[in-house]
GROMACS .gro file of C-alpha atoms in nm:
model
  333
    1UNK     CA    1  -1.021  -0.674  -2.456
    2UNK     CA    2  -0.813  -0.430  -2.258
    3UNK     CA    3  -0.704  -0.104  -2.385
    4UNK     CA    4  -0.306  -0.068  -2.497
    5UNK     CA    5  -0.087   0.067  -2.223
    6UNK     CA    6   0.122   0.358  -2.382
    7UNK     CA    7   0.491   0.342  -2.352
    8UNK     CA    8   0.618   0.613  -2.116
    9UNK     CA    9   0.920   0.775  -2.203
   10UNK     CA   10   1.120   0.629  -1.933
   11UNK     CA   11   1.007   0.413  -1.643
   12UNK     CA   12   0.868   0.597  -1.304
   13UNK     CA   13   1.095   0.390  -1.079
   14UNK     CA   14   1.445   0.223  -1.133
   15UNK     CA   15   1.649   0.003  -0.908
   16UNK     CA   16   2.031  -0.014  -0.961
   17UNK     CA   17   2.214  -0.288  -0.850
   18UNK     CA   18   2.560  -0.133  -0.785
   19UNK     CA   19   2.711  -0.408  -0.616
   20UNK     CA   20   2.701  -0.791  -0.712
   21UNK     CA   21   2.853  -0.894  -0.375
   22UNK     CA   22   2.738  -0.838  -0.021
   23UNK     CA   23   2.896  -0.863   0.331
   24UNK     CA   24   2.626  -1.096   0.449
   25UNK     CA   25   2.474  -1.458   0.320
   26UNK     CA   26   2.118  -1.410   0.385
   27UNK     CA   27   1.957  -1.759   0.325
   28UNK     CA   28   1.634  -1.635   0.110
   29UNK     CA   29   1.820  -1.329  -0.081
   30UNK     CA   30   1.686  -1.291  -0.452
   31UNK     CA   31   2.020  -1.142  -0.580
   32UNK     CA   32   2.261  -1.503  -0.526
   33UNK     CA   33   2.436  -1.586  -0.653
   34UNK     CA   34   2.672  -1.311  -0.637
   35UNK     CA   35   2.935  -1.270  -0.942
   36UNK     CA   36   3.194  -1.024  -0.691
   37UNK     CA   37   3.113  -0.754  -1.000
   38UNK     CA   38   3.032  -0.394  -0.915
   39UNK     CA   39   2.903  -0.146  -1.190
   40UNK     CA   40   3.195   0.045  -1.338
   41UNK     CA   41   3.232   0.358  -1.164
   42UNK     CA   42   3.235   0.595  -1.490
   43UNK     CA   43   2.932   0.464  -1.673
   44UNK     CA   44   2.714   0.398  -1.335
   45UNK     CA   45   2.743   0.822  -1.324
   46UNK     CA   46   2.671   0.889  -1.635
   47UNK     CA   47   2.359   0.645  -1.639
   48UNK     CA   48   2.240   0.821  -1.366
   49UNK     CA   49   2.272   1.138  -1.533
   50UNK     CA   50   2.082   0.998  -1.805
   51UNK     CA   51   1.790   0.908  -1.540
   52UNK     CA   52   1.818   1.229  -1.421
   53UNK     CA   53   1.775   1.383  -1.776
   54UNK     CA   54   1.469   1.155  -1.864
   55UNK     CA   55   1.295   1.248  -1.587
   56UNK     CA   56   1.259   0.924  -1.392
   57UNK     CA   57   1.098   0.999  -1.051
   58UNK     CA   58   1.232   0.763  -0.841
   59UNK     CA   59   1.574   0.577  -0.800
   60UNK     CA   60   1.628   0.296  -0.549
   61UNK     CA   61   2.025   0.211  -0.509
   62UNK     CA   62   2.075  -0.153  -0.386
   63UNK     CA   63   2.290  -0.455  -0.462
   64UNK     CA   64   2.431  -0.706  -0.294
   65UNK     CA   65   2.518  -0.405  -0.029
   66UNK     CA   66   2.534  -0.090  -0.242
   67UNK     CA   67   2.749   0.105   0.057
   68UNK     CA   68   3.030  -0.115  -0.088
   69UNK     CA   69   3.042   0.057  -0.389
   70UNK     CA   70   3.301   0.360  -0.404
   71UNK     CA   71   3.070   0.634  -0.585
   72UNK     CA   72   2.771   0.542  -0.387
   73UNK     CA   73   2.754   0.883  -0.214
   74UNK     CA   74   2.806   1.068  -0.558
   75UNK     CA   75   2.543   0.872  -0.728
   76UNK     CA   76   2.328   0.972  -0.446
   77UNK     CA   77   2.431   1.350  -0.482
   78UNK     CA   78   2.360   1.343  -0.838
   79UNK     CA   79   2.009   1.204  -0.784
   80UNK     CA   80   1.874   1.440  -0.519
   81UNK     CA   81   2.029   1.757  -0.665
   82UNK     CA   82   1.848   1.642  -0.990
   83UNK     CA   83   1.523   1.639  -0.797
   84UNK     CA   84   1.469   1.261  -0.781
   85UNK     CA   85   1.347   1.053  -0.490
   86UNK     CA   86   1.623   0.847  -0.394
   87UNK     CA   87   1.625   0.530  -0.170
   88UNK     CA   88   1.901   0.315  -0.031
   89UNK     CA   89   1.833  -0.018   0.060
   90UNK     CA   90   2.117  -0.169   0.270
   91UNK     CA   91   2.199  -0.458   0.549
   92UNK     CA   92   2.349  -0.193   0.786
   93UNK     CA   93   2.668  -0.358   0.843
   94UNK     CA   94   2.847  -0.048   0.669
   95UNK     CA   95   2.668   0.206   0.850
   96UNK     CA   96   2.949   0.370   1.027
   97UNK     CA   97   2.882   0.730   1.210
   98UNK     CA   98   3.104   0.872   0.941
   99UNK     CA   99   2.916   0.716   0.628
  100UNK     CA  100   2.582   0.840   0.804
  101UNK     CA  101   2.735   1.171   0.884
  102UNK     CA  102   2.838   1.220   0.447
  103UNK     CA  103   2.491   1.069   0.353
  104UNK     CA  104   2.321   1.393   0.540
  105UNK     CA  105   2.573   1.584   0.367
  106UNK     CA  106   2.453   1.493   0.039
  107UNK     CA  107   2.074   1.447   0.075
  108UNK     CA  108   1.797   1.620   0.205
  109UNK     CA  109   1.509   1.500   0.409
  110UNK     CA  110   1.225   1.551   0.209
  111UNK     CA  111   1.350   1.350  -0.082
  112UNK     CA  112   1.563   1.045   0.024
  113UNK     CA  113   1.524   0.746   0.266
  114UNK     CA  114   1.731   0.455   0.378
  115UNK     CA  115   1.608   0.124   0.417
  116UNK     CA  116   1.764  -0.128   0.650
  117UNK     CA  117   1.670  -0.497   0.635
  118UNK     CA  118   1.662  -0.693   0.997
  119UNK     CA  119   1.427  -0.968   1.063
  120UNK     CA  120   1.478  -0.929   1.460
  121UNK     CA  121   1.694  -0.782   1.693
  122UNK     CA  122   1.739  -1.139   1.902
  123UNK     CA  123   2.074  -1.255   1.721
  124UNK     CA  124   1.908  -1.589   1.782
  125UNK     CA  125   1.665  -1.522   1.544
  126UNK     CA  126   1.795  -1.277   1.322
  127UNK     CA  127   2.099  -1.485   1.241
  128UNK     CA  128   1.932  -1.781   1.104
  129UNK     CA  129   1.841  -1.608   0.795
  130UNK     CA  130   2.082  -1.286   0.802
  131UNK     CA  131   2.352  -1.258   1.055
  132UNK     CA  132   2.567  -0.968   1.213
  133UNK     CA  133   2.296  -0.889   1.424
  134UNK     CA  134   2.478  -0.658   1.691
  135UNK     CA  135   2.646  -0.445   1.398
  136UNK     CA  136   2.329  -0.376   1.249
  137UNK     CA  137   2.147  -0.294   1.561
  138UNK     CA  138   2.416  -0.024   1.627
  139UNK     CA  139   2.375   0.115   1.299
  140UNK     CA  140   2.013   0.122   1.368
  141UNK     CA  141   2.108   0.325   1.701
  142UNK     CA  142   2.306   0.569   1.539
  143UNK     CA  143   2.045   0.636   1.256
  144UNK     CA  144   1.749   0.692   1.450
  145UNK     CA  145   1.960   0.959   1.594
  146UNK     CA  146   2.043   1.139   1.239
  147UNK     CA  147   1.809   1.349   1.036
  148UNK     CA  148   1.794   1.088   0.778
  149UNK     CA  149   1.440   0.917   0.702
  150UNK     CA  150   1.444   0.550   0.770
  151UNK     CA  151   1.263   0.239   0.722
  152UNK     CA  152   1.313  -0.092   0.833
  153UNK     CA  153   1.232  -0.385   0.646
  154UNK     CA  154   1.170  -0.725   0.759
  155UNK     CA  155   1.164  -1.071   0.540
  156UNK     CA  156   0.874  -1.280   0.721
  157UNK     CA  157   0.989  -1.659   0.756
  158UNK     CA  158   0.906  -1.945   1.001
  159UNK     CA  159   1.160  -1.891   1.198
  160UNK     CA  160   1.034  -1.495   1.309
  161UNK     CA  161   0.655  -1.548   1.191
  162UNK     CA  162   0.564  -1.491   1.558
  163UNK     CA  163   0.704  -1.173   1.660
  164UNK     CA  164   0.861  -1.001   1.339
  165UNK     CA  165   0.601  -0.736   1.406
  166UNK     CA  166   0.773  -0.657   1.781
  167UNK     CA  167   1.039  -0.492   1.613
  168UNK     CA  168   0.788  -0.150   1.543
  169UNK     CA  169   0.795  -0.128   1.945
  170UNK     CA  170   1.141  -0.154   1.960
  171UNK     CA  171   1.194   0.147   1.723
  172UNK     CA  172   0.891   0.378   1.730
  173UNK     CA  173   0.886   0.674   1.748
  174UNK     CA  174   1.219   0.748   1.618
  175UNK     CA  175   1.142   0.534   1.317
  176UNK     CA  176   0.789   0.536   1.191
  177UNK     CA  177   0.814   0.323   0.876
  178UNK     CA  178   0.834  -0.049   0.878
  179UNK     CA  179   0.794  -0.300   0.567
  180UNK     CA  180   0.718  -0.647   0.596
  181UNK     CA  181   0.745  -0.879   0.290
  182UNK     CA  182   0.675  -1.260   0.305
  183UNK     CA  183   0.975  -1.502   0.219
  184UNK     CA  184   0.983  -1.532  -0.175
  185UNK     CA  185   0.982  -1.809  -0.395
  186UNK     CA  186   1.364  -1.700  -0.447
  187UNK     CA  187   1.602  -1.991  -0.598
  188UNK     CA  188   1.805  -1.925  -0.254
  189UNK     CA  189   1.467  -1.926  -0.049
  190UNK     CA  190   1.377  -2.236  -0.206
  191UNK     CA  191   1.676  -2.417  -0.039
  192UNK     CA  192   1.553  -2.380   0.273
  193UNK     CA  193   1.187  -2.503   0.280
  194UNK     CA  194   1.185  -2.487   0.665
  195UNK     CA  195   1.182  -2.109   0.632
  196UNK     CA  196   0.901  -2.092   0.379
  197UNK     CA  197   0.551  -1.984   0.487
  198UNK     CA  198   0.233  -2.158   0.407
  199UNK     CA  199  -0.057  -1.960   0.294
  200UNK     CA  200  -0.244  -1.983   0.625
  201UNK     CA  201   0.106  -1.895   0.810
  202UNK     CA  202   0.128  -1.579   0.611
  203UNK     CA  203  -0.222  -1.452   0.626
  204UNK     CA  204  -0.184  -1.533   1.026
  205UNK     CA  205   0.082  -1.262   1.012
  206UNK     CA  206  -0.079  -0.997   0.854
  207UNK     CA  207  -0.380  -1.004   1.056
  208UNK     CA  208  -0.159  -1.014   1.367
  209UNK     CA  209   0.024  -0.705   1.225
  210UNK     CA  210  -0.311  -0.542   1.147
  211UNK     CA  211  -0.434  -0.585   1.509
  212UNK     CA  212  -0.117  -0.492   1.656
  213UNK     CA  213  -0.080  -0.157   1.468
  214UNK     CA  214  -0.406  -0.005   1.610
  215UNK     CA  215  -0.216   0.031   1.934
  216UNK     CA  216   0.029   0.289   1.761
  217UNK     CA  217  -0.069   0.658   1.656
  218UNK     CA  218  -0.146   0.750   1.321
  219UNK     CA  219   0.209   0.846   1.212
  220UNK     CA  220   0.311   0.460   1.214
  221UNK     CA  221   0.359   0.378   0.809
  222UNK     CA  222   0.288   0.045   0.726
  223UNK     CA  223   0.294   0.059   0.346
  224UNK     CA  224   0.312  -0.346   0.292
  225UNK     CA  225   0.010  -0.392   0.524
  226UNK     CA  226  -0.191  -0.203   0.337
  227UNK     CA  227  -0.127  -0.363   0.000
  228UNK     CA  228  -0.157  -0.692   0.189
  229UNK     CA  229  -0.497  -0.607   0.297
  230UNK     CA  230  -0.630  -0.450  -0.035
  231UNK     CA  231  -0.526  -0.775  -0.222
  232UNK     CA  232  -0.680  -1.014   0.016
  233UNK     CA  233  -1.030  -0.785   0.003
  234UNK     CA  234  -1.069  -0.655   0.381
  235UNK     CA  235  -1.312  -0.419   0.382
  236UNK     CA  236  -1.150  -0.253   0.659
  237UNK     CA  237  -0.932  -0.088   0.415
  238UNK     CA  238  -1.123   0.042   0.172
  239UNK     CA  239  -1.462  -0.005   0.036
  240UNK     CA  240  -1.372  -0.067  -0.359
  241UNK     CA  241  -1.158  -0.352  -0.191
  242UNK     CA  242  -1.435  -0.582  -0.151
  243UNK     CA  243  -1.472  -0.600  -0.526
  244UNK     CA  244  -1.138  -0.839  -0.521
  245UNK     CA  245  -1.342  -1.126  -0.452
  246UNK     CA  246  -1.557  -1.118  -0.809
  247UNK     CA  247  -1.241  -0.970  -0.996
  248UNK     CA  248  -1.120  -1.201  -1.247
  249UNK     CA  249  -0.732  -1.282  -1.317
  250UNK     CA  250  -0.545  -1.009  -1.497
  251UNK     CA  251  -0.162  -1.060  -1.601
  252UNK     CA  252  -0.161  -0.711  -1.731
  253UNK     CA  253  -0.161  -0.583  -1.362
  254UNK     CA  254   0.210  -0.665  -1.368
  255UNK     CA  255   0.474  -0.363  -1.379
  256UNK     CA  256   0.728  -0.553  -1.509
  257UNK     CA  257   0.926  -0.330  -1.767
  258UNK     CA  258   0.646  -0.098  -1.816
  259UNK     CA  259   0.675   0.129  -1.475
  260UNK     CA  260   0.970  -0.024  -1.320
  261UNK     CA  261   1.317  -0.182  -1.402
  262UNK     CA  262   1.638  -0.304  -1.267
  263UNK     CA  263   1.963  -0.245  -1.372
  264UNK     CA  264   2.240  -0.517  -1.247
  265UNK     CA  265   2.575  -0.465  -1.136
  266UNK     CA  266   2.655  -0.583  -1.516
  267UNK     CA  267   2.405  -0.325  -1.657
  268UNK     CA  268   2.130  -0.569  -1.774
  269UNK     CA  269   1.807  -0.412  -1.806
  270UNK     CA  270   1.547  -0.658  -1.651
  271UNK     CA  271   1.153  -0.620  -1.596
  272UNK     CA  272   1.186  -0.819  -1.292
  273UNK     CA  273   1.402  -0.858  -0.998
  274UNK     CA  274   1.270  -1.209  -0.911
  275UNK     CA  275   1.237  -1.370  -1.210
  276UNK     CA  276   1.561  -1.221  -1.355
  277UNK     CA  277   1.620  -1.501  -1.630
  278UNK     CA  278   1.270  -1.438  -1.784
  279UNK     CA  279   1.315  -1.075  -1.821
  280UNK     CA  280   1.594  -0.942  -1.978
  281UNK     CA  281   1.549  -0.623  -2.175
  282UNK     CA  282   1.888  -0.548  -2.311
  283UNK     CA  283   2.212  -0.395  -2.157
  284UNK     CA  284   2.319  -0.007  -2.095
  285UNK     CA  285   2.729  -0.049  -2.109
  286UNK     CA  286   2.783   0.034  -2.421
  287UNK     CA  287   2.388   0.180  -2.486
  288UNK     CA  288   2.169   0.451  -2.419
  289UNK     CA  289   1.901   0.367  -2.168
  290UNK     CA  290   1.640   0.490  -2.383
  291UNK     CA  291   1.758   0.280  -2.693
  292UNK     CA  292   1.738  -0.012  -2.431
  293UNK     CA  293   1.357   0.105  -2.306
  294UNK     CA  294   1.245   0.116  -2.670
  295UNK     CA  295   1.407  -0.227  -2.805
  296UNK     CA  296   1.221  -0.518  -2.938
  297UNK     CA  297   1.363  -0.742  -2.634
  298UNK     CA  298   1.197  -0.461  -2.365
  299UNK     CA  299   0.878  -0.493  -2.581
  300UNK     CA  300   0.892  -0.864  -2.555
  301UNK     CA  301   0.874  -0.833  -2.174
  302UNK     CA  302   0.620  -0.596  -2.160
  303UNK     CA  303   0.351  -0.783  -2.371
  304UNK     CA  304   0.460  -1.137  -2.191
  305UNK     CA  305   0.107  -1.329  -2.182
  306UNK     CA  306   0.192  -1.380  -1.792
  307UNK     CA  307   0.428  -1.258  -1.521
  308UNK     CA  308   0.795  -1.333  -1.557
  309UNK     CA  309   0.795  -1.492  -1.228
  310UNK     CA  310   0.553  -1.754  -1.325
  311UNK     CA  311   0.827  -1.936  -1.484
  312UNK     CA  312   0.999  -1.981  -1.176
  313UNK     CA  313   0.985  -2.361  -1.096
  314UNK     CA  314   0.950  -2.496  -0.727
  315UNK     CA  315   1.149  -2.781  -0.568
  316UNK     CA  316   0.855  -3.010  -0.740
  317UNK     CA  317   0.951  -2.879  -1.138
  318UNK     CA  318   0.643  -2.749  -1.092
  319UNK     CA  319   0.587  -2.333  -1.190
  320UNK     CA  320   0.251  -2.105  -1.120
  321UNK     CA  321   0.217  -2.089  -1.515
  322UNK     CA  322   0.074  -2.474  -1.495
  323UNK     CA  323  -0.188  -2.339  -1.287
  324UNK     CA  324  -0.311  -2.063  -1.550
  325UNK     CA  325  -0.632  -2.049  -1.700
  326UNK     CA  326  -0.630  -2.170  -2.061
  327UNK     CA  327  -0.658  -1.847  -2.225
  328UNK     CA  328  -0.324  -1.732  -2.035
  329UNK     CA  329  -0.102  -2.039  -2.130
  330UNK     CA  330   0.123  -2.019  -2.410
  331UNK     CA  331   0.111  -2.300  -2.651
  332UNK     CA  332   0.396  -2.528  -2.688
  333UNK     CA  333   0.630  -2.487  -2.999
   0.00000   0.00000   0.00000
């Protein structure tokens, strides 16, 4: 029996979805459907101040498209001034030279990073799932000549499976951080089975990326590759990773509601950004974050018998929870 976890004063990381609308319509987007609202400006700023006071280590601003929020620069400024590590997740469409210059003024290189999503610089591929490739690549040219730390993020799906990794050679060494993510089982993505990957296809991509990365210097940073290889027990990563094959399933590994939370544009606090409807912890529009963090609803999310994403149903009506070992299943009520 595993030891009980101690509740932290606050999560290590917070993701604030400051807008619930976007100027792209990505087919696999986990945030859809969009409501069209954005965070109330005054409450958003005061919530940021709460996170600074509580000592949250890392905050990410997302959406929707966060650059559409009129107070995004002020929120970023307060966080960086307060000593937090700050990330901005953008689709790149709004990253004009003027906006990038403003970001440089309100941040410091050591504690701010902007992530831009693009699946391919080829419009024939990128526009299948995302769109507006020309505007995004123009923004990336401006970013690669700025002082900002940049990370590129690519969702790997069937349309870019054979060439997603090639984006590295197009931007390295001006950009050294590249994040890849398998297309997820979101409600939006499930409506496009032609983009979904089989386990073998996903494995093939990560093995290709591993071999491809060896031609670059050590300053190339691929955080998602390391995570994937550890999960697959690849001995070329760490000796202890070989223990993966002997490990038993442990639902306690899920961090939902423990070290990470999401705050929606409607101020709902969620433990998981994928299984939104199964991980609600409370609302901070009129309550302090600390109050919600310690609430019974939050405790229920933290002590769920298995991860919330296991409740998401696929096109055939089944869910991952159906395949759990008997000791992890919840008795029917």
